[in-house]
PDB file of C-alpha atoms in Angstrom:
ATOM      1  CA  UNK A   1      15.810  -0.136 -24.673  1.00 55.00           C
ATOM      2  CA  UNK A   2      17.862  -2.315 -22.516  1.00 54.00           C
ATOM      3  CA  UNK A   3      17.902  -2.479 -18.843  1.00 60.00           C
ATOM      4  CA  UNK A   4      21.013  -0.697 -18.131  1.00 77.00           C
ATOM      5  CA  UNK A   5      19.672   2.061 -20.739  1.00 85.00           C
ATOM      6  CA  UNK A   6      18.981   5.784 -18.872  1.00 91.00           C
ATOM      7  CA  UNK A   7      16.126   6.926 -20.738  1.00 91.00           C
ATOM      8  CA  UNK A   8      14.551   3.509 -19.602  1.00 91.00           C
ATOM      9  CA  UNK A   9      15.319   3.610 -15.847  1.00 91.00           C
ATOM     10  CA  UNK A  10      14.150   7.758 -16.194  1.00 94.00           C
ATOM     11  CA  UNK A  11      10.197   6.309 -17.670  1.00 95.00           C
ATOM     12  CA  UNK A  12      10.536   3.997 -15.443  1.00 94.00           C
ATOM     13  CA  UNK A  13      11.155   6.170 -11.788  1.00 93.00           C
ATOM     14  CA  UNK A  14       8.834   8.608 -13.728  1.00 95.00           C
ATOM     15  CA  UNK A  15       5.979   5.831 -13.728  1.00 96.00           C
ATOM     16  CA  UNK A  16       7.214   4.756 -10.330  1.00 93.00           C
ATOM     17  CA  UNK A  17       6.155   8.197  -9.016  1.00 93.00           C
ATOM     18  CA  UNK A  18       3.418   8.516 -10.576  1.00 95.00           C
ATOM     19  CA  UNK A  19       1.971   5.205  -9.164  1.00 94.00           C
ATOM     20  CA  UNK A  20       2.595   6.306  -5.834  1.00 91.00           C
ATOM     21  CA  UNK A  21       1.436   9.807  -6.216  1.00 92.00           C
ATOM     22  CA  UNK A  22      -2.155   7.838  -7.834  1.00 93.00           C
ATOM     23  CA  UNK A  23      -2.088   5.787  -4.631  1.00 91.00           C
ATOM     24  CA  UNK A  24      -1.811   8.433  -1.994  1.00 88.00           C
ATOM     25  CA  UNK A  25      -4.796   9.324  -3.568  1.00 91.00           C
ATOM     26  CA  UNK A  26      -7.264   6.357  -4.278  1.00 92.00           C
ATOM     27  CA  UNK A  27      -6.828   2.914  -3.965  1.00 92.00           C
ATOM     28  CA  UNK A  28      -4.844   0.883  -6.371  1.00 92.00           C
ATOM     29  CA  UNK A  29      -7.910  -0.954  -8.049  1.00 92.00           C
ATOM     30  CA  UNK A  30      -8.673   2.176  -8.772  1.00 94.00           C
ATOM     31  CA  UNK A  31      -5.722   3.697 -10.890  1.00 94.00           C
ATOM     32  CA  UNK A  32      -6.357   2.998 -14.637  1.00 94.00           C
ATOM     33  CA  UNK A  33      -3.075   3.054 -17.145  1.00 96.00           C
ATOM     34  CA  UNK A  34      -3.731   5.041 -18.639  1.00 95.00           C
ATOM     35  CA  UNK A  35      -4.673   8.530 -16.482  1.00 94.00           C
ATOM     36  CA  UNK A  36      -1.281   6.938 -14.669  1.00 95.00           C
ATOM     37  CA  UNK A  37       0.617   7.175 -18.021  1.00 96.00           C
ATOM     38  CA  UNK A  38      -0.574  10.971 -18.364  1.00 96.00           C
ATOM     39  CA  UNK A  39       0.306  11.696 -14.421  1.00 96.00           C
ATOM     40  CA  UNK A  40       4.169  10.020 -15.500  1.00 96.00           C
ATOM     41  CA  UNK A  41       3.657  12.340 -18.801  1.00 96.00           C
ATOM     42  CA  UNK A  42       4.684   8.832 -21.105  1.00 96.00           C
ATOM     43  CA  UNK A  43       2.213   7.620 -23.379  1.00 95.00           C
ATOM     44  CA  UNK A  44       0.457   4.259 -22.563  1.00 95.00           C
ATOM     45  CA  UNK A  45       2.436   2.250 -25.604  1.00 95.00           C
ATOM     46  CA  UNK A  46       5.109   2.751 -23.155  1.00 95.00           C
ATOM     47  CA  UNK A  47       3.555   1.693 -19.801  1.00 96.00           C
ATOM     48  CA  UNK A  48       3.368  -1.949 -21.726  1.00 96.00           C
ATOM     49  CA  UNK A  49       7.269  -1.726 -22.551  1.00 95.00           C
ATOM     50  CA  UNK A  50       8.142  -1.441 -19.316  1.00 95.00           C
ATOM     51  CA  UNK A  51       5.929  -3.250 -17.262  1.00 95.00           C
ATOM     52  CA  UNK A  52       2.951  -6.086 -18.659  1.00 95.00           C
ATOM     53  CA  UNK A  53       0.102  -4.675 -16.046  1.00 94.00           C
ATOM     54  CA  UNK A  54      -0.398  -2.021 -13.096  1.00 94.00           C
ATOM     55  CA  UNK A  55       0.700  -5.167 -10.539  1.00 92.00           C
ATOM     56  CA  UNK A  56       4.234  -5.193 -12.257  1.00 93.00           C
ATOM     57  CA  UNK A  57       4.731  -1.544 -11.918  1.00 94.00           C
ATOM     58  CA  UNK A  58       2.886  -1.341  -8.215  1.00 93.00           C
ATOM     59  CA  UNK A  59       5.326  -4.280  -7.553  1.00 92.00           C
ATOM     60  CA  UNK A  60       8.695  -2.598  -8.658  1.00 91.00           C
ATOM     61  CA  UNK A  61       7.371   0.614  -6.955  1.00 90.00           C
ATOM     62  CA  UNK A  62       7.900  -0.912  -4.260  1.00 89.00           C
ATOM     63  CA  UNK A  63      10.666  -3.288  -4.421  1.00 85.00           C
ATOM     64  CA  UNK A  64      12.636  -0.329  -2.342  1.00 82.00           C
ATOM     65  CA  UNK A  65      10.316  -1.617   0.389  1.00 83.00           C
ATOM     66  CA  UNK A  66      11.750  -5.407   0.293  1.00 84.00           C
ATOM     67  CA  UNK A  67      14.809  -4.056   0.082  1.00 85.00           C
ATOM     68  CA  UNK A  68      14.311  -1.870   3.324  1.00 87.00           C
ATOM     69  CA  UNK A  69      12.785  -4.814   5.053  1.00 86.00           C
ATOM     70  CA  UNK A  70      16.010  -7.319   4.187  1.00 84.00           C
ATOM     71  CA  UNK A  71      18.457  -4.487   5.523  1.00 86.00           C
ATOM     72  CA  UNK A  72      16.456  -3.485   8.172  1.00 83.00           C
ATOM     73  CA  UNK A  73      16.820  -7.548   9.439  1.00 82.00           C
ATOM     74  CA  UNK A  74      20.366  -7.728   8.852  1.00 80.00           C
ATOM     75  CA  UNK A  75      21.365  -4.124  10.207  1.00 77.00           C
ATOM     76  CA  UNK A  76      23.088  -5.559  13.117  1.00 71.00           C
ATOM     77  CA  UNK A  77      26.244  -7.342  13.736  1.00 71.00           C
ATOM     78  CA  UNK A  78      27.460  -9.030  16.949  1.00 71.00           C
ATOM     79  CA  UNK A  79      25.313 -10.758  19.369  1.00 77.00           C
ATOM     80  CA  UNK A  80      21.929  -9.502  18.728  1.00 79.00           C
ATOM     81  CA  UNK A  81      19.723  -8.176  21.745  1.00 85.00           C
ATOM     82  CA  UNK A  82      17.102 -10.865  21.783  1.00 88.00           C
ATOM     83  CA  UNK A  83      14.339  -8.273  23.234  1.00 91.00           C
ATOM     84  CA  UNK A  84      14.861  -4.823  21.346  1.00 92.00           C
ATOM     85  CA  UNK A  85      15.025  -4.291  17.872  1.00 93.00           C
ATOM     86  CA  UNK A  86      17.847  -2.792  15.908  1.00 91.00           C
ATOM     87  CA  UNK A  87      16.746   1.176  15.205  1.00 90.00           C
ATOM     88  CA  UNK A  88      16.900   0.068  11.742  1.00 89.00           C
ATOM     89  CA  UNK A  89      13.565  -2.171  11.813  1.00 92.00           C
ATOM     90  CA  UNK A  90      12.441   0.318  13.932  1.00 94.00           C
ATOM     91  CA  UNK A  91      12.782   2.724  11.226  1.00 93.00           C
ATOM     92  CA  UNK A  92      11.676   0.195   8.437  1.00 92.00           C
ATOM     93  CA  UNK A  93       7.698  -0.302  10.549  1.00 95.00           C
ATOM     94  CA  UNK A  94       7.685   3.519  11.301  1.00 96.00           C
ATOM     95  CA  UNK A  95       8.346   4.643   7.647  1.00 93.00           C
ATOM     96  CA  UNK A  96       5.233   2.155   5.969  1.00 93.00           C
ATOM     97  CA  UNK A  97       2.177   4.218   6.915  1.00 91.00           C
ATOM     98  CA  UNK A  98       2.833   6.870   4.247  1.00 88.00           C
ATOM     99  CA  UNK A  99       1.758   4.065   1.687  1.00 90.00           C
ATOM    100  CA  UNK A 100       0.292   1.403   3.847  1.00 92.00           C
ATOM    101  CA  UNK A 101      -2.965   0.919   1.882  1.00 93.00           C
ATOM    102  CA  UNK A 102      -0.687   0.228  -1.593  1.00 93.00           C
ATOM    103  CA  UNK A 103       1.344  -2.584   0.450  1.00 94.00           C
ATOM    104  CA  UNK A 104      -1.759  -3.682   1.622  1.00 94.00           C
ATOM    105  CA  UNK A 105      -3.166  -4.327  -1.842  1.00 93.00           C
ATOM    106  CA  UNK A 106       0.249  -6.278  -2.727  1.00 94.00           C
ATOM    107  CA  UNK A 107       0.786  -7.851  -0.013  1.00 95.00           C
ATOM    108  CA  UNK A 108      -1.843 -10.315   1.941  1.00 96.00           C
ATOM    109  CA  UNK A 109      -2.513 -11.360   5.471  1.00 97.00           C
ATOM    110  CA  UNK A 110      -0.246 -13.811   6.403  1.00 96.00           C
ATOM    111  CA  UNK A 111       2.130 -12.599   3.875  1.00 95.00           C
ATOM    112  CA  UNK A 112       1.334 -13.735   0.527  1.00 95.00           C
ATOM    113  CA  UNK A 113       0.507 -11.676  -2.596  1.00 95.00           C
ATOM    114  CA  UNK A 114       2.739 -10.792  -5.040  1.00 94.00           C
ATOM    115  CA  UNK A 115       5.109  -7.808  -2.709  1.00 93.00           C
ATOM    116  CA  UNK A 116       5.195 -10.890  -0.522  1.00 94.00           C
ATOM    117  CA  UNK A 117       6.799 -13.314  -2.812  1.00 94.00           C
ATOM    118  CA  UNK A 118       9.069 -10.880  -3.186  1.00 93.00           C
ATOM    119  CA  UNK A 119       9.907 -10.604   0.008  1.00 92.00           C
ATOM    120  CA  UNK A 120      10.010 -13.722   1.170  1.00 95.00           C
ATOM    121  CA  UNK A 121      12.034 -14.845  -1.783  1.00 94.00           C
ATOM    122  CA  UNK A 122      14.945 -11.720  -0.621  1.00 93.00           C
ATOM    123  CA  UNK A 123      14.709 -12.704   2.677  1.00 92.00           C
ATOM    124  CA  UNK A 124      14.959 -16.136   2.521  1.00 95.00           C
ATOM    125  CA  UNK A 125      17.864 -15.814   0.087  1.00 95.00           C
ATOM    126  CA  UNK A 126      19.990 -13.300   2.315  1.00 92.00           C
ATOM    127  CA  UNK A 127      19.075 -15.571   5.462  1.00 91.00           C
ATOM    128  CA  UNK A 128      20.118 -18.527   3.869  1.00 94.00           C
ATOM    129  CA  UNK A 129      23.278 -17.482   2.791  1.00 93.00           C
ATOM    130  CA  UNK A 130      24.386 -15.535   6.094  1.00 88.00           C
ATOM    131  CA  UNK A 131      23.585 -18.744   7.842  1.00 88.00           C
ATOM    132  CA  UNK A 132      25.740 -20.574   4.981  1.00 92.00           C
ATOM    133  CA  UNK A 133      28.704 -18.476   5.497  1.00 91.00           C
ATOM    134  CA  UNK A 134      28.654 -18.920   8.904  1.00 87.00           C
ATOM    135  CA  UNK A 135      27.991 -22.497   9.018  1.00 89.00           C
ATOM    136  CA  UNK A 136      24.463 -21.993  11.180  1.00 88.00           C
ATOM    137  CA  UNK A 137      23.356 -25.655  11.087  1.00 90.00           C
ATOM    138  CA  UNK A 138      19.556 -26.038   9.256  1.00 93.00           C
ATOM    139  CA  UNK A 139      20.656 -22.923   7.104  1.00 93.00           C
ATOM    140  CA  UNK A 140      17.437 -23.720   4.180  1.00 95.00           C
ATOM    141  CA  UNK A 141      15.155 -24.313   7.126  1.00 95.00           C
ATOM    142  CA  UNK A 142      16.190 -21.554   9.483  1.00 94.00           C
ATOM    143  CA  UNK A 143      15.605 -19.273   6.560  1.00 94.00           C
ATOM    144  CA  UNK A 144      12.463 -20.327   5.243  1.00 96.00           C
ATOM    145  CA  UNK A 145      11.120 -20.298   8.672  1.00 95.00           C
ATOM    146  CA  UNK A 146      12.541 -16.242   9.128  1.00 94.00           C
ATOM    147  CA  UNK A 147      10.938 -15.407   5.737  1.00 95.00           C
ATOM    148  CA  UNK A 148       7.943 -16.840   6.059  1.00 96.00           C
ATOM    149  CA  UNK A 149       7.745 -15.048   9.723  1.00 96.00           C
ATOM    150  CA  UNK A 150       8.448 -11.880   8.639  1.00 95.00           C
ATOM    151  CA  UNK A 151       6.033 -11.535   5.841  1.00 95.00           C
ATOM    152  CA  UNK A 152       3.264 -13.008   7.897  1.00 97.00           C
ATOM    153  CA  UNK A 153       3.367 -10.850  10.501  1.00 97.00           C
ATOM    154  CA  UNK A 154       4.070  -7.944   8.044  1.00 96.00           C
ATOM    155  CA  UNK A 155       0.881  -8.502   6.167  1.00 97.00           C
ATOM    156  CA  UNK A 156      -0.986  -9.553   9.476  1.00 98.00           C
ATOM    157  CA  UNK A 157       0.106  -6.006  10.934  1.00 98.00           C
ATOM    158  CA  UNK A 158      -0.840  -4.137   7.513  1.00 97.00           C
ATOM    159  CA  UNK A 159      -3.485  -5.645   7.710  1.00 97.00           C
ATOM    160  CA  UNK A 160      -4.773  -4.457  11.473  1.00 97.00           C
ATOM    161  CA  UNK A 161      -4.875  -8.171  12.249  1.00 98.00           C
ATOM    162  CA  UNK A 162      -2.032  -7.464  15.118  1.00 97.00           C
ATOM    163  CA  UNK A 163      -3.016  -4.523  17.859  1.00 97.00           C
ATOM    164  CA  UNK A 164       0.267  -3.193  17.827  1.00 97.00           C
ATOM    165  CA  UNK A 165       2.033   0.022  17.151  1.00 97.00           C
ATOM    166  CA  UNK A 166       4.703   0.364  14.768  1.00 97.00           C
ATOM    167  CA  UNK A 167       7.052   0.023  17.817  1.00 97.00           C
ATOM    168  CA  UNK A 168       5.326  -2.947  19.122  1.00 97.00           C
ATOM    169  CA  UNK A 169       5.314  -4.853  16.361  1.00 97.00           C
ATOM    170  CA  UNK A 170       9.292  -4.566  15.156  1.00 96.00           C
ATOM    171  CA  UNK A 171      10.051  -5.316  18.988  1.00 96.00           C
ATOM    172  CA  UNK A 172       7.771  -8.598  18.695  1.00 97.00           C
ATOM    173  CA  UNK A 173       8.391  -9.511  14.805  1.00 96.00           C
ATOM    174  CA  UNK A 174      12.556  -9.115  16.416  1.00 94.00           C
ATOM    175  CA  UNK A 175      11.703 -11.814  19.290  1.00 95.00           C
ATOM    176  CA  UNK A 176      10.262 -13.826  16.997  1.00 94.00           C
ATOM    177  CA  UNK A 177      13.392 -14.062  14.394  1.00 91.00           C
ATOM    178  CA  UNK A 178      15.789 -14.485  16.990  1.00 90.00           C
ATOM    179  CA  UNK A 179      14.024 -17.129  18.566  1.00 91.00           C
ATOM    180  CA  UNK A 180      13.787 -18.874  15.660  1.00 90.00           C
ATOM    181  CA  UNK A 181      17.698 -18.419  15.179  1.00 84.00           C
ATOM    182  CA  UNK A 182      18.606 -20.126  18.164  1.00 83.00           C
ATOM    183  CA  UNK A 183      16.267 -22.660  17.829  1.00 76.00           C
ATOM    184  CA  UNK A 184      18.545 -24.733  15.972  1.00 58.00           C
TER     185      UNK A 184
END
């Protein structure tokens, strides 16, 4: 089966699903292959042709989370209000607690683990070429520095290392960014 091939995207949303289904329930350490191969009704040979281990799969479930958290930084266009954040990251922090304690397991204080290499590779590579195409001087280090910022105080906040609410924290993770953006 080849990526573009339906029957392999169907198995795997189906085992998508099914891992977050298996989450909302117990912890990821906890969710075996193959009880989550029965749950996505596919047998566990096919698990392994999709995805090498339960990280992979945890990982792609949720990718749509990266993908939410890049947007959600790059919702707004103009001359951005340095204090409030755009409703979309407001949206993005407010929508995580359904399936905090799965990010939490992928993604580390300070914003490592493997959901935050993703991220921070995604972020730093739409920073660094919106800053390109605008000519933003220090585009690599601008958007290293963003990256790195946003995951760590993502993973911090997952992590109850930051007293803040969901509010809070966008408003503050915001200040931080644009700070950064006008620093050079």
């Amino acid at each position: 089966m080849t990526e573009r091939d339906p029957r392999a995207a169907r198995t795997r949303a189906k085992l998508r699903q099914a891992l977050l289904e298996a989450c909302a329930e117990h912890p990821l350490e906890e969710v075996g292959v193959a009880a989550l191969a029965r749950r996505a009704g596919v047998g566990r040979a096919t698990f392994y042709v999709h995805y090498a281990d339960l990280e992979a799969l945890a990982v792609d479930a949720c990718a749509d989370v990266v993908r939410e958290a890049v947007d959600a930084l790059h919702a707004w266009r103009g001359r951005p209000d340095p204090v409030s954040a755009p409703p979309a990251l407001l949206a993005f922090f407010a929508g995580l607690p359904p399936h905090a304690a799965l990010y939490r397991a992928l993604l580390s204080p300070g914003g490592g683990g493997p959901l935050g290499r993703v991220l921070h590779r995604d972020l730093r590579a739409r920073s660094l070429a919106e800053r390109t195409l605008v000519g933003a001087p220090d585009a690599p280090l601008v958007a290293s520095a963003v990256a790195a910022t946003f995951a760590g105080v993502l993973g911090d906040w997952l992590h109850g290392l930051l007293d803040a609410t969901s509010e809070e924290v966008a408003h503050q993770v915001w200040q931080l960014l644009v700070a950064l953006h006008r620093s050079r």
